[in-house]
Tab-separated table of C-alpha atoms in Angstrom:
chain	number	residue	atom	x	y	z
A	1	UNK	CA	17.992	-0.437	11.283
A	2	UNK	CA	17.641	2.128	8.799
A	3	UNK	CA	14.478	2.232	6.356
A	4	UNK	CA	12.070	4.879	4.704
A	5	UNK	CA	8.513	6.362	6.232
A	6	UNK	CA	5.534	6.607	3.584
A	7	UNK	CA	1.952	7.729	3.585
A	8	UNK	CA	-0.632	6.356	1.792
A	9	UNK	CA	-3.692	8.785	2.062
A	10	UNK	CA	-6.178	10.191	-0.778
A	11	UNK	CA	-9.620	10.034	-1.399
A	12	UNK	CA	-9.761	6.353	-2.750
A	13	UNK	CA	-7.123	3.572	-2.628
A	14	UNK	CA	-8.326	0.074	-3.263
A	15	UNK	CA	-5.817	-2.991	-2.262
A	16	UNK	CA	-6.941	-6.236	-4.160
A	17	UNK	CA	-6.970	-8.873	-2.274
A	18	UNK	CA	-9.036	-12.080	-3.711
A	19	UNK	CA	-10.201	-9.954	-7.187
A	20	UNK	CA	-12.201	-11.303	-9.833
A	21	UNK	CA	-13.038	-9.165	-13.206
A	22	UNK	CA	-16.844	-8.849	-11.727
A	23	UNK	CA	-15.751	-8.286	-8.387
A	24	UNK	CA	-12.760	-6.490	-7.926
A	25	UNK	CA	-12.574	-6.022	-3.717
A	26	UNK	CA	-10.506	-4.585	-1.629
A	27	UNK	CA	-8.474	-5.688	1.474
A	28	UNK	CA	-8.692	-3.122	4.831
A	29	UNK	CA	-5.417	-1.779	4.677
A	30	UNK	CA	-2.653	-2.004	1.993
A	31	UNK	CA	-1.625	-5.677	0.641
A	32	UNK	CA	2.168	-6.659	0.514
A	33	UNK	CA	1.849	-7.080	-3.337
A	34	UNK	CA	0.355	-3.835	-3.851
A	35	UNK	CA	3.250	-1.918	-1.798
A	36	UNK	CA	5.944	-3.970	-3.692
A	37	UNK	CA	4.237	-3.179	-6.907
A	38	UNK	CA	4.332	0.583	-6.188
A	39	UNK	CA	7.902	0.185	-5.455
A	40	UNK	CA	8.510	-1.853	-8.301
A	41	UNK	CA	6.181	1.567	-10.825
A	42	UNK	CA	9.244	3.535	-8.757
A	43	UNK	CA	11.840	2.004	-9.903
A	44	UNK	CA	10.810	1.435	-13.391
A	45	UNK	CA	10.654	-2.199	-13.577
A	46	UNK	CA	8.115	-3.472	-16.382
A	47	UNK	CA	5.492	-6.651	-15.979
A	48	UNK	CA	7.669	-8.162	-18.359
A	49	UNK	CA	10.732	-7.890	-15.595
A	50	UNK	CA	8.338	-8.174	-12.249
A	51	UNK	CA	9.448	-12.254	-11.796
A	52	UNK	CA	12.347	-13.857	-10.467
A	53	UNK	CA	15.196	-13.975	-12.751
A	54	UNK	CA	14.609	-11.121	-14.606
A	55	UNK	CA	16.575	-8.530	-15.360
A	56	UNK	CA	16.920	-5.168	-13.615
A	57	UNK	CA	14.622	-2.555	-14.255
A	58	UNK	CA	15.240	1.560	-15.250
A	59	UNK	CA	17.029	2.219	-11.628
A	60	UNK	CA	19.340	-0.903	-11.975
A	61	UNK	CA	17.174	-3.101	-9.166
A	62	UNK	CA	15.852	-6.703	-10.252
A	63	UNK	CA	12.206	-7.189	-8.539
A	64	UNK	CA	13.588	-10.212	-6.979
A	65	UNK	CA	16.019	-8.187	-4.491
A	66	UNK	CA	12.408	-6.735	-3.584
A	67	UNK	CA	11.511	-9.876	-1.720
A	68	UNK	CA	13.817	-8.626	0.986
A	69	UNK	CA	11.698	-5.435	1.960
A	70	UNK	CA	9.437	-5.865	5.449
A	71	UNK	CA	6.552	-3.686	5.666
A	72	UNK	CA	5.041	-2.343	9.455
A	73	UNK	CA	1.469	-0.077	8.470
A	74	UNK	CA	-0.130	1.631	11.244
A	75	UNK	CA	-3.459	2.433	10.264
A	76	UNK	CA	-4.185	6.076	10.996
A	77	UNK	CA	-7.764	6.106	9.406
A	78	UNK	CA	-9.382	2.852	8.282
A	79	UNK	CA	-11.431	4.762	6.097
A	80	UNK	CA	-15.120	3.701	4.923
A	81	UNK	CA	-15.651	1.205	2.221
A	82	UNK	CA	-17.505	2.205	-1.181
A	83	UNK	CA	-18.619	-0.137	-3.663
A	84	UNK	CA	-18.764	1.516	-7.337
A	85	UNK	CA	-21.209	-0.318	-9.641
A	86	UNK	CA	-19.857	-0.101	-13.516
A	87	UNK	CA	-21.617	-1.872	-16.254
A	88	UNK	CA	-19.369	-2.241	-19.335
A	89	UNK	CA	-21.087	-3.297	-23.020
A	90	UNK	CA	-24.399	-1.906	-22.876
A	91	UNK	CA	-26.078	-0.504	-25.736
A	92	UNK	CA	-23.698	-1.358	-28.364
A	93	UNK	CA	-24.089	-3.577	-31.891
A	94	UNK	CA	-22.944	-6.721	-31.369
A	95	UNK	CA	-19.120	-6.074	-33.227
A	96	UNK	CA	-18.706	-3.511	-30.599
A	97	UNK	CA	-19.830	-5.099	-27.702
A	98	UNK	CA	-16.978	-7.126	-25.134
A	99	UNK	CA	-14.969	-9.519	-26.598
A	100	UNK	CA	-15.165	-12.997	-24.895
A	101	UNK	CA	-12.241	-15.177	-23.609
A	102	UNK	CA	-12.303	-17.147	-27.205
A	103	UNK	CA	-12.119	-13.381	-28.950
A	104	UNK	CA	-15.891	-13.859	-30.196
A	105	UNK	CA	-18.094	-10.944	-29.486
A	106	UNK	CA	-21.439	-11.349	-27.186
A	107	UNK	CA	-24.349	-11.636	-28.087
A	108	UNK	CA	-26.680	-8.271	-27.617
A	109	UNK	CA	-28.909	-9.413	-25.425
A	110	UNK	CA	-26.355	-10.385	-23.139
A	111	UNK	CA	-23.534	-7.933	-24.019
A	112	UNK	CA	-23.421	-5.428	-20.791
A	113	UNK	CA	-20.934	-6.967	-18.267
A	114	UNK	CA	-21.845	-5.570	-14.736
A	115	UNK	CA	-18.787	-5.234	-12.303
A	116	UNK	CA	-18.506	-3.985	-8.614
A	117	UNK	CA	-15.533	-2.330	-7.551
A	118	UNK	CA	-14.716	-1.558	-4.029
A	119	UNK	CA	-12.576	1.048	-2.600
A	120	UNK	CA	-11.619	2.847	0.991
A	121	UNK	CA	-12.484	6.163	0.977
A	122	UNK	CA	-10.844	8.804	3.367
A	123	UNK	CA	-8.515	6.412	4.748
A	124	UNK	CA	-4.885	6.889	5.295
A	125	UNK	CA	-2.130	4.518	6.422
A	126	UNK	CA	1.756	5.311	7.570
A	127	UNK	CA	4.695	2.585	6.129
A	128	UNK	CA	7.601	1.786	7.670
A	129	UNK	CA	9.456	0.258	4.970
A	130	UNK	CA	12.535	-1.732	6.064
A	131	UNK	CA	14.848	-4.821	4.600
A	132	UNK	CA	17.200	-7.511	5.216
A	133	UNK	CA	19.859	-9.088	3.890
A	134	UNK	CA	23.545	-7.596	2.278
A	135	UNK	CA	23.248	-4.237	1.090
A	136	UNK	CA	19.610	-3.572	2.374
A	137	UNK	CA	21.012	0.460	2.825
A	138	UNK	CA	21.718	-0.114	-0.582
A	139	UNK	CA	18.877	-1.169	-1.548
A	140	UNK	CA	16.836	1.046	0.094
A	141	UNK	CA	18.241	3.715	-0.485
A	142	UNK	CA	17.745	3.605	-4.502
A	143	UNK	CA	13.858	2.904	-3.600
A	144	UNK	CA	13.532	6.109	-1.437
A	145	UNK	CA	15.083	8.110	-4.426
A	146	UNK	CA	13.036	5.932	-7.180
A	147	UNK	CA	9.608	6.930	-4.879
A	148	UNK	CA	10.825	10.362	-4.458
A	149	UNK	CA	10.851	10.583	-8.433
A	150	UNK	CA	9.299	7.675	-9.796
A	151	UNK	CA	9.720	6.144	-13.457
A	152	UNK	CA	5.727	5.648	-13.889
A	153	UNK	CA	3.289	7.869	-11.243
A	154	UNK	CA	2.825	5.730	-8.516
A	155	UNK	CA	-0.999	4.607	-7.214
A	156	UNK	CA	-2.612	3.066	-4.175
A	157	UNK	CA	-3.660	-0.293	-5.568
A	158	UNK	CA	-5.208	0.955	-8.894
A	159	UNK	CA	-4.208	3.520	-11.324
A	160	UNK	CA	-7.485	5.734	-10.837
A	161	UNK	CA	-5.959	5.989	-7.131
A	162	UNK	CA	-3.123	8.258	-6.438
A	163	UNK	CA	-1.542	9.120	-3.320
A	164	UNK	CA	-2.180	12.424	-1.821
A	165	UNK	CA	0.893	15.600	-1.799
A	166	UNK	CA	2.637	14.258	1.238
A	167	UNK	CA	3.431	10.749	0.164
A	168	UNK	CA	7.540	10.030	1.170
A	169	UNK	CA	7.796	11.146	4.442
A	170	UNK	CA	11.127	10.593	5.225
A	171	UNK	CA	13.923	8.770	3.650
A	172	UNK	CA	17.415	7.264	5.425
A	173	UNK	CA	15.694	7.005	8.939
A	174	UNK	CA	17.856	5.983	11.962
A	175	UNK	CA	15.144	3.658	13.200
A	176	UNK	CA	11.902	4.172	11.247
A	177	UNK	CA	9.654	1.694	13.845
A	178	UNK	CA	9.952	4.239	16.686
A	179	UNK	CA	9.378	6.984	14.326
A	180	UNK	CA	6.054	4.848	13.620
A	181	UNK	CA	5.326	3.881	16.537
A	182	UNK	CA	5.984	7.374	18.845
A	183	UNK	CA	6.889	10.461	16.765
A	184	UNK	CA	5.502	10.521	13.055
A	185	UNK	CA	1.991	12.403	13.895
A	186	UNK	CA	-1.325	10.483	13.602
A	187	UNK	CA	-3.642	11.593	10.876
A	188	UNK	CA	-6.948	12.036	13.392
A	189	UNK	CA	-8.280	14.504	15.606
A	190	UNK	CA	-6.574	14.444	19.520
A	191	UNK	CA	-8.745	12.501	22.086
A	192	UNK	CA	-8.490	12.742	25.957
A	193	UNK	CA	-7.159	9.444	26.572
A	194	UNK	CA	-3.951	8.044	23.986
A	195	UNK	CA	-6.197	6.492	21.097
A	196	UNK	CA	-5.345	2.759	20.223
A	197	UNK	CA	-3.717	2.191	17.445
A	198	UNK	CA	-4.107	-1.044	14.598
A	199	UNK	CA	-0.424	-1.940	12.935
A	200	UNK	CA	-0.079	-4.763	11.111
A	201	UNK	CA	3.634	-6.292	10.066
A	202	UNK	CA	4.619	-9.322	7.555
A	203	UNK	CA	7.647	-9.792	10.191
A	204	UNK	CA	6.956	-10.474	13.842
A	205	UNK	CA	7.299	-7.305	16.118
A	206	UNK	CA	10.045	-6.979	18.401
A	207	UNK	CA	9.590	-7.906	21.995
A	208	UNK	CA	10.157	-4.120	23.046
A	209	UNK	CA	7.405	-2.513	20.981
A	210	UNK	CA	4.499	-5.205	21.476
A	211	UNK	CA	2.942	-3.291	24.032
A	212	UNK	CA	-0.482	-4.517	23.193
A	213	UNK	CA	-3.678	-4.320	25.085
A	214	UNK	CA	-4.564	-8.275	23.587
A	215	UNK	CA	-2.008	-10.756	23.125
A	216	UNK	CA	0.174	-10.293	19.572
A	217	UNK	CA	-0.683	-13.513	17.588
A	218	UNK	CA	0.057	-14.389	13.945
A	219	UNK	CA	-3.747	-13.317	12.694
A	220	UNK	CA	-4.367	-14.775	8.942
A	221	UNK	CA	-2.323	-16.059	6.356
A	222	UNK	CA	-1.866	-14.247	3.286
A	223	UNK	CA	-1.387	-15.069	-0.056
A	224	UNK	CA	0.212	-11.661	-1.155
A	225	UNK	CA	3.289	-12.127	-1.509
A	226	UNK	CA	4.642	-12.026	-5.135
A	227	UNK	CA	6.495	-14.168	-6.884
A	228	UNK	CA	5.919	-12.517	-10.421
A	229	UNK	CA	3.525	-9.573	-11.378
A	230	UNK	CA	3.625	-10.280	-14.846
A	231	UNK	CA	0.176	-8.918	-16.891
A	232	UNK	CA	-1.239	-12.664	-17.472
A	233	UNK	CA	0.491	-14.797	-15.045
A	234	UNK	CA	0.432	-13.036	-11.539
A	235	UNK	CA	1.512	-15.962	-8.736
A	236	UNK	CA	1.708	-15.115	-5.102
A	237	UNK	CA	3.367	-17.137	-1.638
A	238	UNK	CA	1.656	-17.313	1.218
A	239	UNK	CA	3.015	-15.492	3.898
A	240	UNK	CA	1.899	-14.956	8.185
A	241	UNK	CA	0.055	-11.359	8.941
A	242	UNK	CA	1.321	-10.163	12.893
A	243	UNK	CA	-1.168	-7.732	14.326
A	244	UNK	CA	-0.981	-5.760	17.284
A	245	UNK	CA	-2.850	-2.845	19.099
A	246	UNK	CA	-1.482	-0.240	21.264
A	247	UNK	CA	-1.713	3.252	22.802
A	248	UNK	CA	-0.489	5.771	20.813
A	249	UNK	CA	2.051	7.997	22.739
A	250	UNK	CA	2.885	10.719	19.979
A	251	UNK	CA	1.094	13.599	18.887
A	252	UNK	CA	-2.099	13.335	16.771
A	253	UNK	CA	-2.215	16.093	14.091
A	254	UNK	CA	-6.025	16.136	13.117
A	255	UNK	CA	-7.381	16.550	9.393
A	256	UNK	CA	-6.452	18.858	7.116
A	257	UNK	CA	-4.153	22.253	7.346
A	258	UNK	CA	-4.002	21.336	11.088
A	259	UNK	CA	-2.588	17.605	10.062
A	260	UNK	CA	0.084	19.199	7.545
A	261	UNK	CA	0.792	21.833	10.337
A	262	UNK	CA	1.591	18.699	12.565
A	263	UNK	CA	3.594	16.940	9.838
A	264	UNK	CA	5.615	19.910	8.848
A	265	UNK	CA	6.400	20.363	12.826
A	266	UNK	CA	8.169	16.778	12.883
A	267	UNK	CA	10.043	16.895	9.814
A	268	UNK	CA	11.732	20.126	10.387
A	269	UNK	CA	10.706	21.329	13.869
A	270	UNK	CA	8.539	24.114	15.596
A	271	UNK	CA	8.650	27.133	14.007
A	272	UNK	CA	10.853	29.572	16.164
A	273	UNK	CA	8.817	33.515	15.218
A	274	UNK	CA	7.097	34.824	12.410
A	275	UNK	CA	4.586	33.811	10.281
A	276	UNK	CA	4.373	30.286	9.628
């Protein structure tokens, strides 16, 4: 099975999972909505054109063929949650202070609209992006060009979020869930026993790689799973989470220089004299 190898890492990404306008949170690791979305920014396909039925966007791909992408994340770093307080409103006369639902305006002594927004900070999580169906090389092979040079920049979960420099790992990969689960190296420090590893998969795992230390089990239902993305009508399915935990086998690269050191080792091999 071929497929593509991302990495979503940077100093904030934020994955809404249950969002309201004074609450905006965050899920713990990247949503299935949020990674089709990015894909979606990639390939140039508008709100407008994010339902079923519509037409294709810039690189030729309706958003409905997107349905057939499978996501496996192994969570590197979990990262450490931050909630950023923003009031919105404040201070203002009252025909410059937020508009209501009805278009009114608020009244001044109640203009400032308080908000929380909550992010992950320092975390970083590897995608094995796969498909199914007729055509899924097809298919995924216009996405790993579209993320390679996307239509609109592309962002972990919010626009104020992008990913870091090493985003597309690899493209075309013989079999990108051993890559994940062996080979691509993990973004932490090296530990004297194998460190266990989190994945999490909206398609079961197969029998030879759930080599987990509990019993794999379907753990939560989601309801991320897009039906349209459209600006004022966003609609989701429900969809089974699969979790498993297991050993990691591969090499871990560490943080920084010494991770992109690691990184730059698997995707073209040790360096053979010379200065690196």
């Amino acid at each position: 099975m071929t497929g593509l190898l991302l990495q979503l890492g940077g100093p904030l990404q934020s994955w809404g999972e249950h969002s309201e306008f004074t609450d905006r949170d965050t899920a713990a690791h990247p949503t299935r909505s949020g990674l089709i979305g990015l894909i979606a920014s990639a390939l140039g396909i508008t709100r407008d054109q994010a339902r079923d039925g519509a037409g294709p966007g810039v690189a030729g791909v309706p958003f409905a063929d997107l349905a057939r992408l499978r996501f496996t994340l192994r969570v590197d770093r979990p990262g450490t949650r931050l909630r950023d307080f923003h009031t919105v409103g404040g201070g203002f006369p009252r025909h410059r202070t937020v508009p209501t639902a009805s278009g009114a305006r608020r009244q001044v002594e109640s203009a400032t609209v308080v908000t929380n927004r909550h992010y992950l900070a320092d975390a970083v999580f590897t995608v094995a992006v796969t498909a199914e169906g007729p055509g899924h090389a097809e298919l995924l092979a216009v996405c790993g060009s579209a993320l390679r040079r996307p239509h609109w920049p592309p962002h972990m979960g919010r626009r104020s979020c992008p990913p870091g420099a090493v985003f597309v790992l690899r493209t075309d990969v013989d079999d990108p869930l051993t890559e994940l689960f062996a080979r691509v190296p993990l973004a932490r420090p090296a530990s004297d026993a194998p460190p266990h590893v989190h994945y999490t998969s909206d398609t079961p795992f197969p029998p030879q790689r759930a080599e987990a230390t509990g019993p794999q089990a379907v753990v939560t239902v989601l309801n991320d799973d897009p039906v349209r993305l459209t600006a004022h009508d966003r609609r989701y399915r429900q969809r089974p989470a699969y979790a498993t935990v297991r050993p990691f086998t591969g090499p871990c690269g560490g943080y920084g220089t010494d991770y992109l050191a690691a990184l730059d080792t698997y995707l073209n091999g040790p360096t053979t004299g010379g200065t690196p």
